[in-house]
Amino acid sequence: MMTHVDESVGLARLTLLCDSAHAAALRHGRPVLASLTDDMPTLDPLAFFAAAASFDERALWLQPSADFALVAAGAAWVSNATGPERFGVVRSAWHGLLVDALVDGTGGPCLLGGFAFDPERPSEGQWQGFGDARFVLPRIMLARDAAGCHITLNVLLQPGSDPQAESRALMDERERLLARLAGGRGSVQTASELESAEVLPAAAWQAIVAGASAAVRAGDLRKVVLAREIRLQAERAFDIDAALHRLASAYPTCTIFAISHGERTFLGATPERLVRYAAGELRTACLAGSERRGATAEEDRLLGEGLLLSVKNREEHAVVVRSLRERLSGLCDELIMPDTPELLSVSNVHHLYTPVIARPRAGVGLLDAVERLHPTPAVGGDPGPEALAYIRAHERLDRGWYAAPVGWLGHDGAGEFAVGLRSGLVAGRCASLFAGCGIMGDSDPSREYAESWLKFRPMLAALGGVTR
């Protein structure tokens, strides 16, 4: 925690910044953002997220193997958007907020949030508050990377604001949060008994898969991804913070994410980056085709080699590669990607993986790429519009934010989005977990059903459930 001298200096800087932002708000007749960043001693992002439990809005973006994290507490500003134009609405609102923003310190303000998978699919009650798109500018944000750790404070000054009161209130919030962080976390909740139920019975889901496979063979589609949902109920409220610790420990090479709105939290450990923008480059990847890990080193090696040689999985992966190349060609001058996929292995599954580097044309930003890429064939299908229509007509599931873009966007245009896979929505004692499978013409419904259980395992284990 900061010393009294540090706090006094920070308050003085924040007050001065808020005074200037308030003066600008009076001149322009509209709110102006003040954003102050201070260097901090190294802090544990998971502990910081836990300490922020009293805030109605909080978010976590954690990449353990890269030592990179963003943690958000509270909301200084929120951008909501609906319908197919949601990407452009968020982009315009963010750019509009930044026009007059006063930023002090390195780092600066960031948005954290995400999008729904399909805005044309009516949402059910369990996703209430998430919407088609929701991005939050946190009042307090921790950022950590290999170079250090800092905290950014954000406040929106209205023409009628009291800048001194605003700065004092925000600094007090920060100090209370840091005090809770210094106090440590209580004992981690032990697993409780869980009741689970499949939203669609196994036979019903496998019949849907058989129908989709027939549609691919008939030439209506080249691929379609079908998802399943299971629902859990526990004796007491699920321990979100313990679940995130388990995910970070078990999947250090994945992106661990959590977005909390009120009592609901969407969280997971996704292996799939949608797109990252930094230093003038877009980086993305194709991830499609999977196989379980082996019980022994030899079995694991054979399973991995079998995946690399699998005609069905290589064809599924090739669909994703072709689609990504087509979608990015309109945004980028150059694409760099290998000719054949490699193996990406996480703790419970092997994937076929092709990394991609793209150099975007002038004026192309991160949200332009997100809009163009989502949904990828790895989570929707191919051709995209026909696959989405098929999913709406046949899947019988409200995906909400599952398999959709979640991530962050910085004030300088940098940022990263991942695909919300290996994920679940938790509210108190209830949780919904999601998993999907890519369906091709030769897909076996029983094998796809078994594969879906592999993809449920990360969240089942994180929430204290029994894996199968």
XYZ file of C-alpha atoms in Angstrom:
468
model
C 0.000 0.000 0.000
C 1.176 3.525 -0.677
C 2.666 5.657 2.088
C 0.893 8.772 3.375
C 3.368 10.955 1.450
C 2.707 9.033 -1.764
C -1.037 9.268 -1.230
C -0.826 13.036 -0.655
C 1.222 13.508 -3.824
C -1.176 11.321 -5.781
C -4.174 13.241 -4.473
C -2.581 16.563 -5.420
C -1.900 15.332 -8.974
C -5.394 13.912 -9.308
C -7.023 17.090 -7.985
C -5.048 19.237 -10.421
C -6.019 16.947 -13.291
C -9.683 16.977 -12.252
C -9.636 20.794 -12.022
C -8.349 20.963 -15.594
C -10.883 18.404 -16.834
C -13.701 20.284 -15.111
C -12.606 23.537 -16.737
C -12.628 21.785 -20.118
C -16.073 20.339 -19.418
C -17.376 23.861 -18.722
C -15.846 25.155 -21.954
C -17.162 22.319 -24.128
C -20.483 21.792 -22.332
C -19.923 18.032 -22.085
C -18.200 15.531 -19.760
C -14.401 15.264 -19.912
C -12.343 12.275 -18.795
C -9.457 12.679 -16.344
C -7.076 9.686 -16.185
C -4.108 9.433 -13.820
C -1.575 6.589 -13.743
C 0.880 5.918 -10.877
C 3.604 3.300 -10.659
C 3.075 0.756 -7.894
C 4.966 -2.062 -6.202
C 4.234 -5.432 -7.799
C 0.714 -6.574 -6.904
C -1.011 -9.922 -7.385
C -3.756 -9.448 -10.024
C -5.895 -12.292 -8.689
C -5.708 -10.869 -5.171
C -6.562 -7.418 -6.564
C -9.615 -8.856 -8.349
C -10.718 -10.534 -5.112
C -10.248 -7.298 -3.148
C -12.544 -5.556 -5.646
C -15.480 -7.863 -4.852
C -17.527 -4.997 -3.394
C -17.683 -3.251 -6.796
C -20.702 -3.967 -9.031
C -18.395 -3.957 -12.052
C -15.057 -5.755 -12.115
C -13.028 -7.518 -14.771
C -9.878 -9.606 -15.098
C -7.610 -10.262 -18.079
C -4.699 -12.494 -17.103
C -2.024 -14.242 -19.177
C 0.132 -16.013 -16.559
C 2.866 -17.275 -18.865
C 3.343 -13.761 -20.305
C 3.169 -12.062 -16.873
C 0.483 -9.734 -18.208
C -2.676 -8.674 -16.411
C -5.380 -6.017 -16.338
C -7.815 -5.813 -13.430
C -10.764 -3.415 -13.391
C -12.786 -2.187 -10.403
C -15.865 0.018 -10.701
C -17.155 1.963 -13.686
C -16.216 5.520 -14.633
C -18.038 5.169 -17.965
C -19.939 2.420 -19.784
C -20.581 1.873 -23.488
C -23.532 -0.367 -24.395
C -24.538 -1.200 -27.941
C -27.110 -3.395 -29.645
C -27.570 -5.018 -33.002
C -25.250 -5.670 -35.941
C -23.721 -2.163 -35.731
C -22.473 -2.699 -32.170
C -18.764 -2.741 -33.104
C -18.985 0.644 -34.787
C -21.076 2.104 -31.955
C -18.489 1.109 -29.327
C -15.626 2.346 -31.516
C -17.278 5.752 -32.086
C -18.258 6.206 -28.448
C -14.721 5.391 -27.246
C -13.102 7.709 -29.771
C -15.559 10.453 -28.790
C -14.717 10.094 -25.104
C -10.985 10.304 -25.816
C -11.147 13.494 -27.899
C -11.011 15.802 -24.857
C -9.536 13.332 -22.329
C -6.720 14.525 -20.063
C -4.242 11.703 -19.470
C -1.386 11.916 -16.937
C 1.188 9.124 -16.698
C 2.169 6.126 -18.810
C -0.387 3.461 -19.450
C -3.602 5.434 -19.629
C -7.260 4.457 -19.757
C -8.489 1.112 -21.128
C -11.882 -0.370 -21.852
C -12.638 -3.944 -20.814
C -15.652 -5.935 -21.946
C -17.048 -7.951 -24.787
C -19.765 -8.781 -27.264
C -22.552 -11.327 -27.567
C -22.053 -14.153 -30.032
C -25.121 -13.338 -32.129
C -27.097 -10.093 -31.681
C -29.931 -11.464 -33.807
C -30.584 -14.308 -31.383
C -32.981 -13.138 -28.595
C -31.210 -13.298 -25.239
C -32.601 -15.182 -22.270
C -32.692 -14.018 -18.670
C -29.435 -15.569 -17.518
C -27.435 -13.048 -19.621
C -29.330 -10.043 -18.283
C -27.127 -6.926 -18.168
C -24.491 -8.200 -20.590
C -26.281 -7.219 -23.779
C -25.007 -7.328 -27.349
C -21.961 -5.268 -26.344
C -20.838 -3.854 -23.014
C -17.529 -2.125 -22.297
C -16.512 -0.529 -19.025
C -13.904 2.132 -18.358
C -12.907 1.237 -14.774
C -12.646 3.784 -11.995
C -9.589 1.879 -10.772
C -7.442 -0.350 -12.974
C -4.363 -2.396 -12.157
C -2.006 -3.117 -15.063
C 0.937 -5.468 -14.719
C 3.537 -6.697 -17.167
C 7.178 -7.760 -17.135
C 8.267 -4.104 -16.933
C 6.302 -3.264 -13.801
C 2.967 -2.520 -12.204
C 0.786 0.571 -12.110
C -2.691 1.752 -11.172
C -4.828 4.036 -13.333
C -7.638 6.152 -11.861
C -10.407 7.362 -14.186
C -13.157 9.890 -13.474
C -15.586 11.662 -15.775
C -15.974 15.344 -14.876
C -19.363 16.837 -15.665
C -19.827 20.604 -16.113
C -21.604 20.614 -12.732
C -19.063 18.407 -10.920
C -17.062 19.348 -7.821
C -13.549 18.359 -8.974
C -12.040 18.343 -5.483
C -14.821 16.117 -4.124
C -14.516 13.795 -7.122
C -10.755 13.436 -6.738
C -10.973 12.875 -2.986
C -13.695 10.225 -3.374
C -11.747 8.349 -6.047
C -8.510 8.408 -4.056
C -10.388 7.142 -0.988
C -11.796 4.270 -3.067
C -8.300 3.327 -4.151
C -6.955 3.384 -0.607
C -9.801 1.229 0.686
C -9.195 -1.286 -2.106
C -5.452 -1.390 -1.372
C -6.198 -1.840 2.338
C -8.404 -4.854 1.558
C -5.644 -6.193 -0.670
C -3.103 -5.828 2.150
C -5.494 -7.676 4.475
C -5.284 -10.765 2.295
C -7.906 -13.224 1.178
C -9.788 -15.466 3.542
C -9.639 -19.222 3.327
C -10.379 -20.670 -0.089
C -13.762 -22.326 -0.187
C -13.664 -26.086 -0.476
C -15.675 -27.775 -3.180
C -19.325 -28.387 -2.386
C -21.724 -30.956 -3.726
C -22.943 -30.087 -7.210
C -26.050 -31.069 -9.095
C -25.667 -30.992 -12.877
C -28.119 -31.180 -15.724
C -27.748 -31.191 -19.506
C -29.948 -28.527 -21.084
C -30.483 -30.907 -24.005
C -30.330 -34.672 -23.377
C -27.443 -36.467 -25.030
C -29.657 -38.175 -27.613
C -31.319 -34.906 -28.621
C -27.992 -33.089 -29.063
C -26.492 -35.962 -31.031
C -29.525 -35.916 -33.324
C -28.869 -32.217 -34.020
C -25.239 -33.080 -34.811
C -26.341 -35.826 -37.207
C -28.593 -33.366 -38.997
C -25.783 -30.812 -39.284
C -23.392 -33.438 -40.651
C -25.983 -34.376 -43.266
C -26.334 -30.681 -44.221
C -22.567 -30.484 -44.765
C -22.585 -33.632 -46.898
C -25.429 -32.164 -48.948
C -23.319 -29.101 -49.680
C -25.468 -26.621 -47.730
C -22.470 -25.811 -45.497
C -18.775 -26.585 -45.378
C -18.753 -26.624 -41.573
C -20.986 -25.653 -38.659
C -20.174 -25.425 -34.947
C -22.794 -26.638 -32.475
C -22.593 -25.884 -28.757
C -23.996 -27.503 -25.643
C -24.826 -26.162 -22.201
C -24.811 -27.879 -18.831
C -26.164 -26.249 -15.691
C -24.738 -26.660 -12.212
C -26.227 -25.912 -8.826
C -24.150 -25.902 -5.639
C -24.947 -25.999 -1.931
C -23.584 -22.464 -1.559
C -22.434 -19.660 -3.828
C -19.585 -20.573 -6.145
C -16.227 -19.068 -5.179
C -15.293 -17.077 -8.281
C -11.881 -16.088 -6.937
C -10.961 -19.694 -6.127
C -12.095 -20.747 -9.609
C -9.828 -18.147 -11.213
C -6.872 -19.315 -9.107
C -7.475 -22.889 -10.285
C -7.742 -21.834 -13.921
C -4.557 -19.742 -13.754
C -2.670 -22.604 -12.148
C -3.918 -25.282 -14.550
C -3.807 -23.247 -17.786
C -0.921 -20.756 -17.576
C -0.589 -20.479 -21.361
C -4.262 -19.567 -21.797
C -5.970 -16.224 -21.253
C -7.847 -16.253 -17.953
C -10.741 -13.813 -18.057
C -13.635 -12.737 -15.864
C -16.261 -10.058 -16.446
C -18.580 -9.371 -13.519
C -21.754 -7.338 -13.782
C -23.772 -7.307 -10.580
C -24.148 -10.865 -9.308
C -23.251 -12.478 -12.650
C -19.713 -13.342 -13.779
C -18.656 -14.683 -17.173
C -15.287 -16.391 -16.762
C -13.041 -18.906 -18.416
C -9.606 -19.977 -19.629
C -9.522 -19.621 -23.385
C -6.715 -20.983 -25.581
C -7.872 -18.944 -28.579
C -6.756 -15.405 -29.343
C -9.088 -13.651 -31.753
C -6.758 -10.754 -32.544
C -4.152 -8.522 -30.916
C -3.030 -5.093 -32.096
C 0.355 -3.637 -31.101
C 3.232 -1.829 -32.801
C 1.396 -1.590 -36.109
C 0.716 -5.340 -36.378
C -2.351 -7.517 -36.003
C -1.641 -10.956 -34.594
C -4.205 -13.709 -34.701
C -4.334 -17.495 -35.045
C -6.379 -20.358 -36.440
C -7.387 -22.899 -33.802
C -9.556 -25.785 -34.987
C -9.318 -29.549 -34.644
C -8.717 -31.155 -31.271
C -7.825 -34.406 -29.522
C -7.546 -35.455 -25.894
C -4.223 -35.683 -24.053
C -2.778 -39.091 -23.312
C -2.398 -40.753 -19.934
C 1.281 -41.533 -20.643
C 3.978 -39.669 -22.549
C 3.901 -42.236 -25.342
C 0.106 -42.211 -25.665
C 0.151 -38.397 -25.605
C 2.729 -38.304 -28.412
C 0.720 -40.727 -30.533
C -2.500 -38.784 -30.009
C -0.769 -35.546 -30.995
C 0.735 -37.116 -34.115
C -2.643 -38.629 -34.971
C -4.270 -35.206 -34.759
C -1.678 -33.735 -37.122
C -2.426 -36.526 -39.618
C -6.207 -36.616 -39.164
C -7.987 -35.922 -42.481
C -11.170 -34.747 -40.721
C -9.347 -32.379 -38.361
C -6.960 -31.060 -41.038
C -9.929 -30.326 -43.289
C -11.735 -28.565 -40.427
C -8.597 -26.533 -39.735
C -8.125 -25.654 -43.402
C -11.639 -24.175 -43.505
C -10.656 -21.791 -40.705
C -7.363 -20.839 -42.391
C -9.049 -20.077 -45.723
C -11.743 -17.994 -44.073
C -9.296 -15.979 -41.995
C -7.180 -15.235 -45.061
C -10.265 -14.016 -46.951
C -11.553 -11.874 -44.084
C -8.259 -10.140 -43.361
C -7.360 -9.537 -47.014
C -9.684 -6.523 -47.119
C -8.030 -4.937 -44.077
C -4.368 -5.794 -44.512
C -1.588 -5.353 -47.040
C 0.372 -8.432 -45.943
C -0.363 -11.757 -44.241
C 2.380 -13.978 -42.830
C 1.371 -17.545 -41.943
C 2.906 -21.037 -42.225
C 1.644 -23.516 -44.805
C 0.845 -26.277 -42.301
C -0.556 -26.229 -38.744
C 1.411 -27.047 -35.632
C 0.328 -28.661 -32.372
C -0.836 -26.460 -29.484
C -1.207 -28.495 -26.298
C -2.896 -27.373 -23.095
C -3.346 -29.502 -20.021
C -6.379 -31.477 -21.207
C -6.405 -31.266 -25.022
C -4.287 -30.938 -28.181
C -5.293 -28.387 -30.849
C -4.241 -27.740 -34.435
C -2.839 -24.207 -34.498
C -1.682 -21.778 -37.201
C -0.271 -18.390 -36.082
C -0.882 -15.334 -38.291
C 0.773 -11.900 -38.482
C -0.969 -9.183 -40.523
C 0.045 -5.627 -41.362
C -3.146 -3.537 -41.493
C -3.832 -0.736 -43.920
C -3.842 2.874 -42.739
C -6.864 3.705 -40.602
C -7.664 0.083 -39.701
C -8.011 -0.426 -35.950
C -8.494 -3.308 -33.562
C -12.303 -3.230 -33.522
C -12.335 -3.252 -37.337
C -10.461 -6.552 -37.199
C -12.701 -7.927 -34.427
C -15.794 -7.107 -36.473
C -14.347 -8.708 -39.600
C -13.146 -11.887 -37.854
C -16.097 -12.700 -35.579
C -17.436 -15.309 -35.640
C -14.553 -17.355 -36.948
C -15.300 -20.723 -38.584
C -13.801 -22.287 -35.436
C -16.833 -21.134 -33.411
C -19.480 -20.464 -36.077
C -18.863 -22.312 -39.302
C -18.387 -21.727 -43.008
C -19.775 -19.991 -44.964
C -20.320 -17.632 -42.034
C -23.826 -16.231 -42.723
C -25.268 -19.621 -43.637
C -23.664 -21.253 -40.585
C -25.082 -18.563 -38.263
C -28.539 -19.035 -39.739
C -28.240 -22.792 -39.238
C -27.148 -22.315 -35.606
C -30.112 -20.004 -34.908
C -32.531 -22.496 -36.432
C -31.179 -25.720 -34.917
C -28.869 -25.261 -31.903
C -31.608 -24.514 -29.325
C -29.191 -22.603 -27.084
C -28.665 -18.996 -25.997
C -24.874 -18.693 -26.228
C -24.858 -15.165 -24.827
C -21.187 -14.174 -24.681
C -19.915 -17.742 -25.057
C -17.559 -18.087 -28.081
C -17.743 -14.317 -28.622
C -15.021 -11.630 -28.439
C -13.925 -10.559 -24.952
C -10.966 -8.304 -24.300
C -9.555 -4.836 -23.836
C -8.900 -1.707 -25.849
C -6.366 0.971 -24.872
C -6.588 4.695 -25.501
C -3.662 4.429 -27.943
C -5.420 1.791 -30.070
C -3.495 -1.185 -28.692
C -5.427 -4.087 -27.256
C -6.374 -7.720 -27.537
C -9.487 -9.843 -27.891
C -9.894 -13.549 -27.257
C -12.705 -15.960 -28.053
C -14.716 -16.695 -24.904
C -14.205 -20.475 -24.884
C -13.775 -22.990 -22.030
C -16.107 -20.695 -20.148
C -19.175 -20.366 -17.987
C -21.649 -17.903 -16.544
C -21.918 -17.972 -12.750
C -24.555 -16.341 -10.549
C -24.556 -17.278 -6.883
C -25.224 -20.995 -6.524
C -25.976 -21.487 -10.238
C -23.649 -21.842 -13.205
C -24.037 -22.486 -16.929
C -21.079 -24.041 -18.751
C -20.672 -24.124 -22.535
C -18.732 -26.208 -25.048
C -18.886 -26.505 -28.818
C -17.762 -28.893 -31.551
C -16.997 -28.321 -35.226
C -19.263 -30.494 -37.353
C -18.066 -31.771 -40.732
C -19.609 -34.179 -43.221
C -17.991 -37.221 -41.593
C -18.557 -36.209 -37.966
C -19.652 -38.963 -35.601
C -22.303 -37.625 -33.168
C -21.184 -39.837 -30.285
C -17.538 -38.792 -30.707
C -18.523 -35.116 -30.885
C -20.528 -35.568 -27.690
C -17.500 -37.139 -25.967
C -15.269 -34.313 -27.239
C -17.632 -31.720 -25.759
C -17.117 -33.245 -22.319
C -13.373 -32.734 -22.710
C -14.064 -29.039 -23.253
C -16.287 -28.822 -20.164
C -13.507 -30.135 -17.932
C -11.607 -26.869 -17.280
C -14.646 -25.068 -15.885
C -16.036 -28.122 -14.104
C -12.736 -28.561 -12.267
C -12.397 -24.824 -11.563
C -15.837 -24.721 -9.956
C -15.205 -27.833 -7.908
C -17.212 -30.244 -10.055
C -16.443 -33.842 -10.912
C -14.915 -34.365 -14.368
C -15.865 -37.288 -16.599
